[in-house]
Structures are given as C-alpha cells and as structure tokens.
mmCIF file with all atom_site columns, C-alpha atoms in Angstrom:
data_model
loop_
_atom_site.group_PDB
_atom_site.id
_atom_site.type_symbol
_atom_site.label_atom_id
_atom_site.label_alt_id
_atom_site.label_comp_id
_atom_site.label_asym_id
_atom_site.label_entity_id
_atom_site.label_seq_id
_atom_site.pdbx_PDB_ins_code
_atom_site.Cartn_x
_atom_site.Cartn_y
_atom_site.Cartn_z
_atom_site.occupancy
_atom_site.B_iso_or_equiv
_atom_site.pdbx_formal_charge
_atom_site.auth_seq_id
_atom_site.auth_comp_id
_atom_site.auth_asym_id
_atom_site.auth_atom_id
_atom_site.pdbx_PDB_model_num
ATOM 1   C CA . UNK A 1 1   ? 70.996  21.511  14.827  1.00 0.00 ? 1   UNK A CA 1
ATOM 2   C CA . UNK A 1 2   ? 69.881  18.831  17.217  1.00 0.00 ? 2   UNK A CA 1
ATOM 3   C CA . UNK A 1 3   ? 70.470  21.249  20.099  1.00 0.00 ? 3   UNK A CA 1
ATOM 4   C CA . UNK A 1 4   ? 68.210  23.848  18.517  1.00 0.00 ? 4   UNK A CA 1
ATOM 5   C CA . UNK A 1 5   ? 65.345  21.360  18.223  1.00 0.00 ? 5   UNK A CA 1
ATOM 6   C CA . UNK A 1 6   ? 65.708  20.443  21.872  1.00 0.00 ? 6   UNK A CA 1
ATOM 7   C CA . UNK A 1 7   ? 65.853  24.060  23.019  1.00 0.00 ? 7   UNK A CA 1
ATOM 8   C CA . UNK A 1 8   ? 62.730  25.178  21.138  1.00 0.00 ? 8   UNK A CA 1
ATOM 9   C CA . UNK A 1 9   ? 60.050  26.157  23.590  1.00 0.00 ? 9   UNK A CA 1
ATOM 10  C CA . UNK A 1 10  ? 57.002  23.890  23.607  1.00 0.00 ? 10  UNK A CA 1
ATOM 11  C CA . UNK A 1 11  ? 53.963  25.366  21.854  1.00 0.00 ? 11  UNK A CA 1
ATOM 12  C CA . UNK A 1 12  ? 51.511  27.020  24.218  1.00 0.00 ? 12  UNK A CA 1
ATOM 13  C CA . UNK A 1 13  ? 48.709  24.758  25.406  1.00 0.00 ? 13  UNK A CA 1
ATOM 14  C CA . UNK A 1 14  ? 45.413  25.413  23.668  1.00 0.00 ? 14  UNK A CA 1
ATOM 15  C CA . UNK A 1 15  ? 42.664  26.616  25.885  1.00 0.00 ? 15  UNK A CA 1
ATOM 16  C CA . UNK A 1 16  ? 39.561  24.525  25.618  1.00 0.00 ? 16  UNK A CA 1
ATOM 17  C CA . UNK A 1 17  ? 36.153  26.101  25.741  1.00 0.00 ? 17  UNK A CA 1
ATOM 18  C CA . UNK A 1 18  ? 35.419  24.305  28.938  1.00 0.00 ? 18  UNK A CA 1
ATOM 19  C CA . UNK A 1 19  ? 31.890  23.618  30.030  1.00 0.00 ? 19  UNK A CA 1
ATOM 20  C CA . UNK A 1 20  ? 30.512  26.791  28.458  1.00 0.00 ? 20  UNK A CA 1
ATOM 21  C CA . UNK A 1 21  ? 32.018  25.916  25.061  1.00 0.00 ? 21  UNK A CA 1
ATOM 22  C CA . UNK A 1 22  ? 30.592  22.409  25.176  1.00 0.00 ? 22  UNK A CA 1
ATOM 23  C CA . UNK A 1 23  ? 27.193  23.791  26.132  1.00 0.00 ? 23  UNK A CA 1
ATOM 24  C CA . UNK A 1 24  ? 27.211  26.307  23.255  1.00 0.00 ? 24  UNK A CA 1
ATOM 25  C CA . UNK A 1 25  ? 28.258  23.585  20.783  1.00 0.00 ? 25  UNK A CA 1
ATOM 26  C CA . UNK A 1 26  ? 25.560  21.225  22.085  1.00 0.00 ? 26  UNK A CA 1
ATOM 27  C CA . UNK A 1 27  ? 22.831  23.874  21.800  1.00 0.00 ? 27  UNK A CA 1
ATOM 28  C CA . UNK A 1 28  ? 23.986  24.752  18.283  1.00 0.00 ? 28  UNK A CA 1
ATOM 29  C CA . UNK A 1 29  ? 23.844  21.136  17.155  1.00 0.00 ? 29  UNK A CA 1
ATOM 30  C CA . UNK A 1 30  ? 20.409  20.732  18.764  1.00 0.00 ? 30  UNK A CA 1
ATOM 31  C CA . UNK A 1 31  ? 19.034  23.833  17.002  1.00 0.00 ? 31  UNK A CA 1
ATOM 32  C CA . UNK A 1 32  ? 20.388  22.699  13.620  1.00 0.00 ? 32  UNK A CA 1
ATOM 33  C CA . UNK A 1 33  ? 18.946  19.201  14.085  1.00 0.00 ? 33  UNK A CA 1
ATOM 34  C CA . UNK A 1 34  ? 15.575  20.582  15.163  1.00 0.00 ? 34  UNK A CA 1
ATOM 35  C CA . UNK A 1 35  ? 15.484  22.849  12.114  1.00 0.00 ? 35  UNK A CA 1
ATOM 36  C CA . UNK A 1 36  ? 16.287  19.918  9.802   1.00 0.00 ? 36  UNK A CA 1
ATOM 37  C CA . UNK A 1 37  ? 13.494  17.824  11.346  1.00 0.00 ? 37  UNK A CA 1
ATOM 38  C CA . UNK A 1 38  ? 10.952  20.636  10.983  1.00 0.00 ? 38  UNK A CA 1
ATOM 39  C CA . UNK A 1 39  ? 11.900  21.391  7.375   1.00 0.00 ? 39  UNK A CA 1
ATOM 40  C CA . UNK A 1 40  ? 11.978  17.683  6.484   1.00 0.00 ? 40  UNK A CA 1
ATOM 41  C CA . UNK A 1 41  ? 8.582   17.123  8.093   1.00 0.00 ? 41  UNK A CA 1
ATOM 42  C CA . UNK A 1 42  ? 6.981   19.973  6.198   1.00 0.00 ? 42  UNK A CA 1
ATOM 43  C CA . UNK A 1 43  ? 8.440   18.746  2.891   1.00 0.00 ? 43  UNK A CA 1
ATOM 44  C CA . UNK A 1 44  ? 7.204   15.216  3.655   1.00 0.00 ? 44  UNK A CA 1
ATOM 45  C CA . UNK A 1 45  ? 3.717   16.524  4.479   1.00 0.00 ? 45  UNK A CA 1
ATOM 46  C CA . UNK A 1 46  ? 3.552   18.343  1.139   1.00 0.00 ? 46  UNK A CA 1
ATOM 47  C CA . UNK A 1 47  ? 4.786   15.327  -0.840  1.00 0.00 ? 47  UNK A CA 1
ATOM 48  C CA . UNK A 1 48  ? 2.670   12.729  0.994   1.00 0.00 ? 48  UNK A CA 1
ATOM 49  C CA . UNK A 1 49  ? -0.562  14.307  2.259   1.00 0.00 ? 49  UNK A CA 1
ATOM 50  C CA . UNK A 1 50  ? -2.657  12.355  4.737   1.00 0.00 ? 50  UNK A CA 1
ATOM 51  C CA . UNK A 1 51  ? -5.865  10.841  3.337   1.00 0.00 ? 51  UNK A CA 1
ATOM 52  C CA . UNK A 1 52  ? -9.200  12.056  4.591   1.00 0.00 ? 52  UNK A CA 1
ATOM 53  C CA . UNK A 1 53  ? -10.857 9.806   7.159   1.00 0.00 ? 53  UNK A CA 1
ATOM 54  C CA . UNK A 1 54  ? -14.456 9.390   8.199   1.00 0.00 ? 54  UNK A CA 1
ATOM 55  C CA . UNK A 1 55  ? -16.055 7.840   11.253  1.00 0.00 ? 55  UNK A CA 1
ATOM 56  C CA . UNK A 1 56  ? -18.591 5.112   10.434  1.00 0.00 ? 56  UNK A CA 1
ATOM 57  C CA . UNK A 1 57  ? -21.789 4.579   12.386  1.00 0.00 ? 57  UNK A CA 1
ATOM 58  C CA . UNK A 1 58  ? -20.184 1.682   14.246  1.00 0.00 ? 58  UNK A CA 1
ATOM 59  C CA . UNK A 1 59  ? -17.206 3.820   15.298  1.00 0.00 ? 59  UNK A CA 1
ATOM 60  C CA . UNK A 1 60  ? -14.738 2.435   12.752  1.00 0.00 ? 60  UNK A CA 1
ATOM 61  C CA . UNK A 1 61  ? -12.365 4.938   11.127  1.00 0.00 ? 61  UNK A CA 1
ATOM 62  C CA . UNK A 1 62  ? -12.030 4.395   7.379   1.00 0.00 ? 62  UNK A CA 1
ATOM 63  C CA . UNK A 1 63  ? -10.282 6.371   4.630   1.00 0.00 ? 63  UNK A CA 1
ATOM 64  C CA . UNK A 1 64  ? -12.581 8.281   2.322   1.00 0.00 ? 64  UNK A CA 1
ATOM 65  C CA . UNK A 1 65  ? -12.472 6.788   -1.173  1.00 0.00 ? 65  UNK A CA 1
ATOM 66  C CA . UNK A 1 66  ? -11.870 9.362   -3.865  1.00 0.00 ? 66  UNK A CA 1
ATOM 67  C CA . UNK A 1 67  ? -14.234 9.346   -6.793  1.00 0.00 ? 67  UNK A CA 1
ATOM 68  C CA . UNK A 1 68  ? -12.575 9.334   -10.201 1.00 0.00 ? 68  UNK A CA 1
ATOM 69  C CA . UNK A 1 69  ? -14.638 10.517  -13.115 1.00 0.00 ? 69  UNK A CA 1
ATOM 70  C CA . UNK A 1 70  ? -15.098 8.154   -16.033 1.00 0.00 ? 70  UNK A CA 1
ATOM 71  C CA . UNK A 1 71  ? -15.597 9.007   -19.672 1.00 0.00 ? 71  UNK A CA 1
ATOM 72  C CA . UNK A 1 72  ? -18.946 7.194   -19.888 1.00 0.00 ? 72  UNK A CA 1
ATOM 73  C CA . UNK A 1 73  ? -18.270 5.758   -23.354 1.00 0.00 ? 73  UNK A CA 1
ATOM 74  C CA . UNK A 1 74  ? -19.963 2.384   -23.373 1.00 0.00 ? 74  UNK A CA 1
ATOM 75  C CA . UNK A 1 75  ? -19.406 1.820   -19.664 1.00 0.00 ? 75  UNK A CA 1
ATOM 76  C CA . UNK A 1 76  ? -21.938 0.706   -17.126 1.00 0.00 ? 76  UNK A CA 1
ATOM 77  C CA . UNK A 1 77  ? -23.277 3.407   -14.871 1.00 0.00 ? 77  UNK A CA 1
ATOM 78  C CA . UNK A 1 78  ? -24.397 5.899   -17.488 1.00 0.00 ? 78  UNK A CA 1
ATOM 79  C CA . UNK A 1 79  ? -21.695 8.536   -16.973 1.00 0.00 ? 79  UNK A CA 1
ATOM 80  C CA . UNK A 1 80  ? -21.538 8.345   -13.163 1.00 0.00 ? 80  UNK A CA 1
ATOM 81  C CA . UNK A 1 81  ? -18.093 8.669   -11.680 1.00 0.00 ? 81  UNK A CA 1
ATOM 82  C CA . UNK A 1 82  ? -16.351 5.488   -10.671 1.00 0.00 ? 82  UNK A CA 1
ATOM 83  C CA . UNK A 1 83  ? -15.855 4.662   -6.999  1.00 0.00 ? 83  UNK A CA 1
ATOM 84  C CA . UNK A 1 84  ? -12.944 2.473   -5.914  1.00 0.00 ? 84  UNK A CA 1
ATOM 85  C CA . UNK A 1 85  ? -12.587 0.385   -2.780  1.00 0.00 ? 85  UNK A CA 1
ATOM 86  C CA . UNK A 1 86  ? -9.220  -1.118  -1.805  1.00 0.00 ? 86  UNK A CA 1
ATOM 87  C CA . UNK A 1 87  ? -9.316  -4.670  -0.490  1.00 0.00 ? 87  UNK A CA 1
ATOM 88  C CA . UNK A 1 88  ? -6.913  -4.094  2.352   1.00 0.00 ? 88  UNK A CA 1
ATOM 89  C CA . UNK A 1 89  ? -4.648  -5.645  3.635   1.00 0.00 ? 89  UNK A CA 1
ATOM 90  C CA . UNK A 1 90  ? -3.185  -7.273  0.519   1.00 0.00 ? 90  UNK A CA 1
ATOM 91  C CA . UNK A 1 91  ? -3.909  -10.955 -0.039  1.00 0.00 ? 91  UNK A CA 1
ATOM 92  C CA . UNK A 1 92  ? -0.901  -13.210 0.561   1.00 0.00 ? 92  UNK A CA 1
ATOM 93  C CA . UNK A 1 93  ? -0.988  -16.883 -0.422  1.00 0.00 ? 93  UNK A CA 1
ATOM 94  C CA . UNK A 1 94  ? 1.667   -19.529 -0.773  1.00 0.00 ? 94  UNK A CA 1
ATOM 95  C CA . UNK A 1 95  ? 1.911   -22.158 -3.493  1.00 0.00 ? 95  UNK A CA 1
ATOM 96  C CA . UNK A 1 96  ? 4.417   -24.739 -4.706  1.00 0.00 ? 96  UNK A CA 1
ATOM 97  C CA . UNK A 1 97  ? 6.567   -24.419 -7.796  1.00 0.00 ? 97  UNK A CA 1
ATOM 98  C CA . UNK A 1 98  ? 8.155   -27.835 -8.066  1.00 0.00 ? 98  UNK A CA 1
ATOM 99  C CA . UNK A 1 99  ? 9.962   -28.266 -4.771  1.00 0.00 ? 99  UNK A CA 1
ATOM 100 C CA . UNK A 1 100 ? 10.073  -24.541 -4.005  1.00 0.00 ? 100 UNK A CA 1
ATOM 101 C CA . UNK A 1 101 ? 7.428   -22.791 -1.917  1.00 0.00 ? 101 UNK A CA 1
ATOM 102 C CA . UNK A 1 102 ? 6.556   -19.400 -3.371  1.00 0.00 ? 102 UNK A CA 1
ATOM 103 C CA . UNK A 1 103 ? 4.459   -16.505 -2.123  1.00 0.00 ? 103 UNK A CA 1
ATOM 104 C CA . UNK A 1 104 ? 1.990   -14.343 -4.000  1.00 0.00 ? 104 UNK A CA 1
ATOM 105 C CA . UNK A 1 105 ? 0.938   -10.940 -2.677  1.00 0.00 ? 105 UNK A CA 1
ATOM 106 C CA . UNK A 1 106 ? -1.830  -9.113  -4.523  1.00 0.00 ? 106 UNK A CA 1
ATOM 107 C CA . UNK A 1 107 ? -3.333  -5.730  -3.742  1.00 0.00 ? 107 UNK A CA 1
ATOM 108 C CA . UNK A 1 108 ? -6.729  -5.268  -5.374  1.00 0.00 ? 108 UNK A CA 1
ATOM 109 C CA . UNK A 1 109 ? -9.355  -2.580  -5.762  1.00 0.00 ? 109 UNK A CA 1
ATOM 110 C CA . UNK A 1 110 ? -12.995 -3.029  -6.649  1.00 0.00 ? 110 UNK A CA 1
ATOM 111 C CA . UNK A 1 111 ? -14.499 -0.498  -9.059  1.00 0.00 ? 111 UNK A CA 1
ATOM 112 C CA . UNK A 1 112 ? -18.188 0.350   -9.219  1.00 0.00 ? 112 UNK A CA 1
ATOM 113 C CA . UNK A 1 113 ? -20.269 3.236   -10.485 1.00 0.00 ? 113 UNK A CA 1
ATOM 114 C CA . UNK A 1 114 ? -22.842 2.710   -7.749  1.00 0.00 ? 114 UNK A CA 1
ATOM 115 C CA . UNK A 1 115 ? -21.709 3.615   -4.198  1.00 0.00 ? 115 UNK A CA 1
ATOM 116 C CA . UNK A 1 116 ? -24.168 1.011   -2.873  1.00 0.00 ? 116 UNK A CA 1
ATOM 117 C CA . UNK A 1 117 ? -22.079 -1.694  -4.552  1.00 0.00 ? 117 UNK A CA 1
ATOM 118 C CA . UNK A 1 118 ? -18.969 -0.513  -2.690  1.00 0.00 ? 118 UNK A CA 1
ATOM 119 C CA . UNK A 1 119 ? -20.884 -0.467  0.607   1.00 0.00 ? 119 UNK A CA 1
ATOM 120 C CA . UNK A 1 120 ? -22.045 -4.016  -0.110  1.00 0.00 ? 120 UNK A CA 1
ATOM 121 C CA . UNK A 1 121 ? -18.473 -5.116  -0.826  1.00 0.00 ? 121 UNK A CA 1
ATOM 122 C CA . UNK A 1 122 ? -17.380 -3.589  2.495   1.00 0.00 ? 122 UNK A CA 1
ATOM 123 C CA . UNK A 1 123 ? -20.071 -5.585  4.306   1.00 0.00 ? 123 UNK A CA 1
ATOM 124 C CA . UNK A 1 124 ? -19.107 -8.835  2.538   1.00 0.00 ? 124 UNK A CA 1
ATOM 125 C CA . UNK A 1 125 ? -15.319 -8.385  2.669   1.00 0.00 ? 125 UNK A CA 1
ATOM 126 C CA . UNK A 1 126 ? -14.592 -11.372 4.976   1.00 0.00 ? 126 UNK A CA 1
ATOM 127 C CA . UNK A 1 127 ? -16.380 -13.760 2.600   1.00 0.00 ? 127 UNK A CA 1
ATOM 128 C CA . UNK A 1 128 ? -14.829 -12.115 -0.470  1.00 0.00 ? 128 UNK A CA 1
ATOM 129 C CA . UNK A 1 129 ? -11.314 -12.342 1.017   1.00 0.00 ? 129 UNK A CA 1
ATOM 130 C CA . UNK A 1 130 ? -11.862 -16.002 1.903   1.00 0.00 ? 130 UNK A CA 1
ATOM 131 C CA . UNK A 1 131 ? -13.025 -16.924 -1.592  1.00 0.00 ? 131 UNK A CA 1
ATOM 132 C CA . UNK A 1 132 ? -10.224 -14.950 -3.252  1.00 0.00 ? 132 UNK A CA 1
ATOM 133 C CA . UNK A 1 133 ? -7.604  -16.626 -1.052  1.00 0.00 ? 133 UNK A CA 1
ATOM 134 C CA . UNK A 1 134 ? -8.923  -20.067 -1.990  1.00 0.00 ? 134 UNK A CA 1
ATOM 135 C CA . UNK A 1 135 ? -9.013  -19.101 -5.670  1.00 0.00 ? 135 UNK A CA 1
ATOM 136 C CA . UNK A 1 136 ? -5.451  -17.783 -5.719  1.00 0.00 ? 136 UNK A CA 1
ATOM 137 C CA . UNK A 1 137 ? -3.771  -20.523 -3.715  1.00 0.00 ? 137 UNK A CA 1
ATOM 138 C CA . UNK A 1 138 ? -4.308  -23.108 -6.487  1.00 0.00 ? 138 UNK A CA 1
ATOM 139 C CA . UNK A 1 139 ? -2.090  -21.489 -9.099  1.00 0.00 ? 139 UNK A CA 1
ATOM 140 C CA . UNK A 1 140 ? 0.782   -22.536 -11.307 1.00 0.00 ? 140 UNK A CA 1
ATOM 141 C CA . UNK A 1 141 ? 3.846   -20.297 -11.119 1.00 0.00 ? 141 UNK A CA 1
ATOM 142 C CA . UNK A 1 142 ? 4.425   -20.201 -14.885 1.00 0.00 ? 142 UNK A CA 1
ATOM 143 C CA . UNK A 1 143 ? 0.851   -19.204 -15.663 1.00 0.00 ? 143 UNK A CA 1
ATOM 144 C CA . UNK A 1 144 ? 1.012   -16.280 -13.232 1.00 0.00 ? 144 UNK A CA 1
ATOM 145 C CA . UNK A 1 145 ? 4.148   -14.862 -14.810 1.00 0.00 ? 145 UNK A CA 1
ATOM 146 C CA . UNK A 1 146 ? 2.485   -14.152 -18.165 1.00 0.00 ? 146 UNK A CA 1
ATOM 147 C CA . UNK A 1 147 ? 0.183   -11.222 -18.846 1.00 0.00 ? 147 UNK A CA 1
ATOM 148 C CA . UNK A 1 148 ? -2.509  -13.603 -20.065 1.00 0.00 ? 148 UNK A CA 1
ATOM 149 C CA . UNK A 1 149 ? -2.272  -15.628 -16.841 1.00 0.00 ? 149 UNK A CA 1
ATOM 150 C CA . UNK A 1 150 ? -2.628  -12.504 -14.705 1.00 0.00 ? 150 UNK A CA 1
ATOM 151 C CA . UNK A 1 151 ? -5.594  -11.319 -16.773 1.00 0.00 ? 151 UNK A CA 1
ATOM 152 C CA . UNK A 1 152 ? -7.247  -14.745 -16.450 1.00 0.00 ? 152 UNK A CA 1
ATOM 153 C CA . UNK A 1 153 ? -6.714  -14.652 -12.676 1.00 0.00 ? 153 UNK A CA 1
ATOM 154 C CA . UNK A 1 154 ? -8.181  -11.134 -12.541 1.00 0.00 ? 154 UNK A CA 1
ATOM 155 C CA . UNK A 1 155 ? -11.269 -12.227 -14.487 1.00 0.00 ? 155 UNK A CA 1
ATOM 156 C CA . UNK A 1 156 ? -11.737 -15.249 -12.203 1.00 0.00 ? 156 UNK A CA 1
ATOM 157 C CA . UNK A 1 157 ? -11.367 -13.030 -9.132  1.00 0.00 ? 157 UNK A CA 1
ATOM 158 C CA . UNK A 1 158 ? -13.934 -10.582 -10.544 1.00 0.00 ? 158 UNK A CA 1
ATOM 159 C CA . UNK A 1 159 ? -16.337 -13.477 -11.160 1.00 0.00 ? 159 UNK A CA 1
ATOM 160 C CA . UNK A 1 160 ? -15.793 -14.617 -7.560  1.00 0.00 ? 160 UNK A CA 1
ATOM 161 C CA . UNK A 1 161 ? -16.550 -11.156 -6.162  1.00 0.00 ? 161 UNK A CA 1
ATOM 162 C CA . UNK A 1 162 ? -19.658 -10.917 -8.336  1.00 0.00 ? 162 UNK A CA 1
ATOM 163 C CA . UNK A 1 163 ? -20.792 -14.375 -7.180  1.00 0.00 ? 163 UNK A CA 1
ATOM 164 C CA . UNK A 1 164 ? -20.451 -13.366 -3.518  1.00 0.00 ? 164 UNK A CA 1
ATOM 165 C CA . UNK A 1 165 ? -22.306 -10.111 -4.172  1.00 0.00 ? 165 UNK A CA 1
ATOM 166 C CA . UNK A 1 166 ? -25.132 -11.950 -5.941  1.00 0.00 ? 166 UNK A CA 1
ATOM 167 C CA . UNK A 1 167 ? -25.363 -14.626 -3.229  1.00 0.00 ? 167 UNK A CA 1
ATOM 168 C CA . UNK A 1 168 ? -25.448 -12.029 -0.435  1.00 0.00 ? 168 UNK A CA 1
ATOM 169 C CA . UNK A 1 169 ? -27.932 -9.772  -2.243  1.00 0.00 ? 169 UNK A CA 1
ATOM 170 C CA . UNK A 1 170 ? -25.462 -6.960  -2.880  1.00 0.00 ? 170 UNK A CA 1
ATOM 171 C CA . UNK A 1 171 ? -25.089 -4.669  -5.860  1.00 0.00 ? 171 UNK A CA 1
ATOM 172 C CA . UNK A 1 172 ? -22.909 -5.806  -8.762  1.00 0.00 ? 172 UNK A CA 1
ATOM 173 C CA . UNK A 1 173 ? -19.386 -4.386  -9.147  1.00 0.00 ? 173 UNK A CA 1
ATOM 174 C CA . UNK A 1 174 ? -18.065 -3.206  -12.508 1.00 0.00 ? 174 UNK A CA 1
ATOM 175 C CA . UNK A 1 175 ? -14.456 -4.348  -12.314 1.00 0.00 ? 175 UNK A CA 1
ATOM 176 C CA . UNK A 1 176 ? -11.650 -5.643  -10.114 1.00 0.00 ? 176 UNK A CA 1
ATOM 177 C CA . UNK A 1 177 ? -8.148  -4.221  -10.579 1.00 0.00 ? 177 UNK A CA 1
ATOM 178 C CA . UNK A 1 178 ? -4.758  -5.519  -9.457  1.00 0.00 ? 178 UNK A CA 1
ATOM 179 C CA . UNK A 1 179 ? -2.821  -2.542  -8.106  1.00 0.00 ? 179 UNK A CA 1
ATOM 180 C CA . UNK A 1 180 ? 0.123   -4.643  -6.932  1.00 0.00 ? 180 UNK A CA 1
ATOM 181 C CA . UNK A 1 181 ? 1.236   -8.148  -7.941  1.00 0.00 ? 181 UNK A CA 1
ATOM 182 C CA . UNK A 1 182 ? 4.332   -9.617  -6.284  1.00 0.00 ? 182 UNK A CA 1
ATOM 183 C CA . UNK A 1 183 ? 5.563   -13.230 -6.568  1.00 0.00 ? 183 UNK A CA 1
ATOM 184 C CA . UNK A 1 184 ? 8.568   -14.443 -4.585  1.00 0.00 ? 184 UNK A CA 1
#
C-alpha cells in the first residue's frame, strides 16, 4: 500500500491565467466597483437631495429657506406662511456640573411670518450669537435636563433675539425653535 502511494503520479500543474488572466480579473473588478459607486451615488442623490442655493448681492452663497405654510389660527402674521432661518453653525458652550466640565450644543431656527424679520436676523447674527452664547453658558446641568428647563431656556433665548432685533431696529420674530439639543 505504501508503495502504491509513492508510485502515484503527481497531479498535473494547474495553468495560471498569466498576465492576461490577471488583467481580465482586474478589469472585471473595476467595472463591478464602478457600477456599485454609480448606483450608490444615484440612490444617495434621491434620498438626500441637495438644497437650493442663491447668490446674495455681496457674493455670499446661502441655502434658500423653504417656506412652510401655517394654519393661521390665532397666529401672528395673518395667515402668511412661516419662514425659518437656521442659526448655523450650532452654538456650543461649556459649563460646570460640580467638578465635571460639560458641553452643550444647540441648533436653533428662528421663525417669522415676515421675510424682512429673517433678513434682519441674518444681518444681526453676530450679535445674536454672542448674546445667546452668554445666556447659555450660565446654566445648571439639572435644570437643562428637564423639559421645563429647556422650555425656559428657549423662552429666554427668544427674548434675547427679540431684544437684539428691537435694539438694532429690525423686525420682530415670532418664535425660536431648538432643532437639536445635546449635552455631554
């Protein structure tokens, strides 16, 4: 038996595809990858469309704010559609919670029924951001974790924006909304 195993002829050597085989395999992988990128890009474009942009008079590119219609029941503006303006980038402040330093990041949007009010907010945004940062940096961690604390902070921030608008001669805004609120 041992002699038979030694006498068995070795299996024939497999021929490799050589350079041509490697080239065909490489092109095939490239075509499949390219197809996946194109299909993935088109799916991404359908799921996440790009916002519309406009060029201001001073050459600054800004996203066009979409108008959302309001019901007009008891709201200021007499049935006009609401216009929103995002205060971007988000405000980030740090504060102490005992011996721990914590961070607060808030994304906000100003709502108005008068487009002139939004234009005024855009003009006054450096002063508004400054005042909001000062307002939010003096906070207690426990008060910000409750719904009532967040609502109180939102009302104070709205009052601050309205105060800046009044001081600078701008139109009054209707509301200020927190669209993101993160504490670490």
